[in-house]
Amino acid sequence: METNISFRIGTASGTLLSIIPNILSEDIVKTIILAVVGATVSFTVSLLLKGLTKLKNK
């Protein structure tokens, strides 16, 4: 069965348009905050481990 490109685009855009109203702005803000916290913790741990390895190698 051959699939037409316009059928694929229609299906994808219909799925996207049906998902968008279900995403709350609170969820987006929560995701952004969690991403910032995760990046900050990751950066801090990286600096800590880098300092510990330098201390150990001396």
Tab-separated table of C-alpha atoms in Angstrom:
chain	number	residue	atom	x	y	z
A	1	MET	CA	0.000	0.000	0.000
A	2	GLU	CA	1.538	3.297	-1.098
A	3	THR	CA	1.374	6.234	1.273
A	4	ASN	CA	0.873	9.685	-0.156
A	5	ILE	CA	3.131	12.450	1.250
A	6	SER	CA	0.142	14.724	1.840
A	7	PHE	CA	-1.485	11.929	3.839
A	8	ARG	CA	1.628	11.675	6.034
A	9	ILE	CA	1.808	15.432	6.519
A	10	GLY	CA	-1.897	15.574	7.318
A	11	THR	CA	-1.589	12.805	9.880
A	12	ALA	CA	1.470	14.354	11.519
A	13	SER	CA	-0.005	17.850	11.669
A	14	GLY	CA	-3.339	16.529	12.967
A	15	THR	CA	-1.543	14.647	15.723
A	16	LEU	CA	0.506	17.720	16.626
A	17	LEU	CA	-2.550	19.981	16.670
A	18	SER	CA	-4.407	17.566	18.922
A	19	ILE	CA	-1.485	17.421	21.388
A	20	ILE	CA	-0.837	21.183	21.644
A	21	PRO	CA	-4.012	22.100	23.612
A	22	ASN	CA	-3.227	19.410	26.190
A	23	ILE	CA	0.154	20.922	27.081
A	24	LEU	CA	-0.344	23.350	29.944
A	25	SER	CA	1.843	26.414	30.395
A	26	GLU	CA	2.550	25.211	33.942
A	27	ASP	CA	4.148	22.084	32.504
A	28	ILE	CA	6.380	24.141	30.236
A	29	VAL	CA	7.508	26.360	33.117
A	30	LYS	CA	8.132	23.308	35.319
A	31	THR	CA	10.193	21.700	32.545
A	32	ILE	CA	12.290	24.844	32.083
A	33	ILE	CA	12.927	25.122	35.825
A	34	LEU	CA	13.918	21.458	36.070
A	35	ALA	CA	16.261	21.833	33.087
A	36	VAL	CA	17.980	24.836	34.684
A	37	VAL	CA	18.358	23.025	38.014
A	38	GLY	CA	19.712	19.916	36.271
A	39	ALA	CA	22.238	21.896	34.237
A	40	THR	CA	23.384	23.802	37.322
A	41	VAL	CA	23.855	20.636	39.371
A	42	SER	CA	25.673	18.939	36.511
A	43	PHE	CA	28.024	21.901	36.068
A	44	THR	CA	28.713	22.106	39.811
A	45	VAL	CA	29.453	18.393	40.108
A	46	SER	CA	31.753	18.590	37.076
A	47	LEU	CA	33.735	21.421	38.667
A	48	LEU	CA	33.894	19.555	41.976
A	49	LEU	CA	35.161	16.366	40.347
A	50	LYS	CA	37.684	18.303	38.262
A	51	GLY	CA	39.014	19.949	41.427
A	52	LEU	CA	39.207	16.614	43.246
A	53	THR	CA	41.141	14.970	40.414
A	54	LYS	CA	43.606	17.874	40.282
A	55	LEU	CA	44.075	17.632	44.047
A	56	LYS	CA	44.611	13.872	43.829
A	57	ASN	CA	47.176	14.129	41.012
A	58	LYS	CA	49.394	16.602	42.909
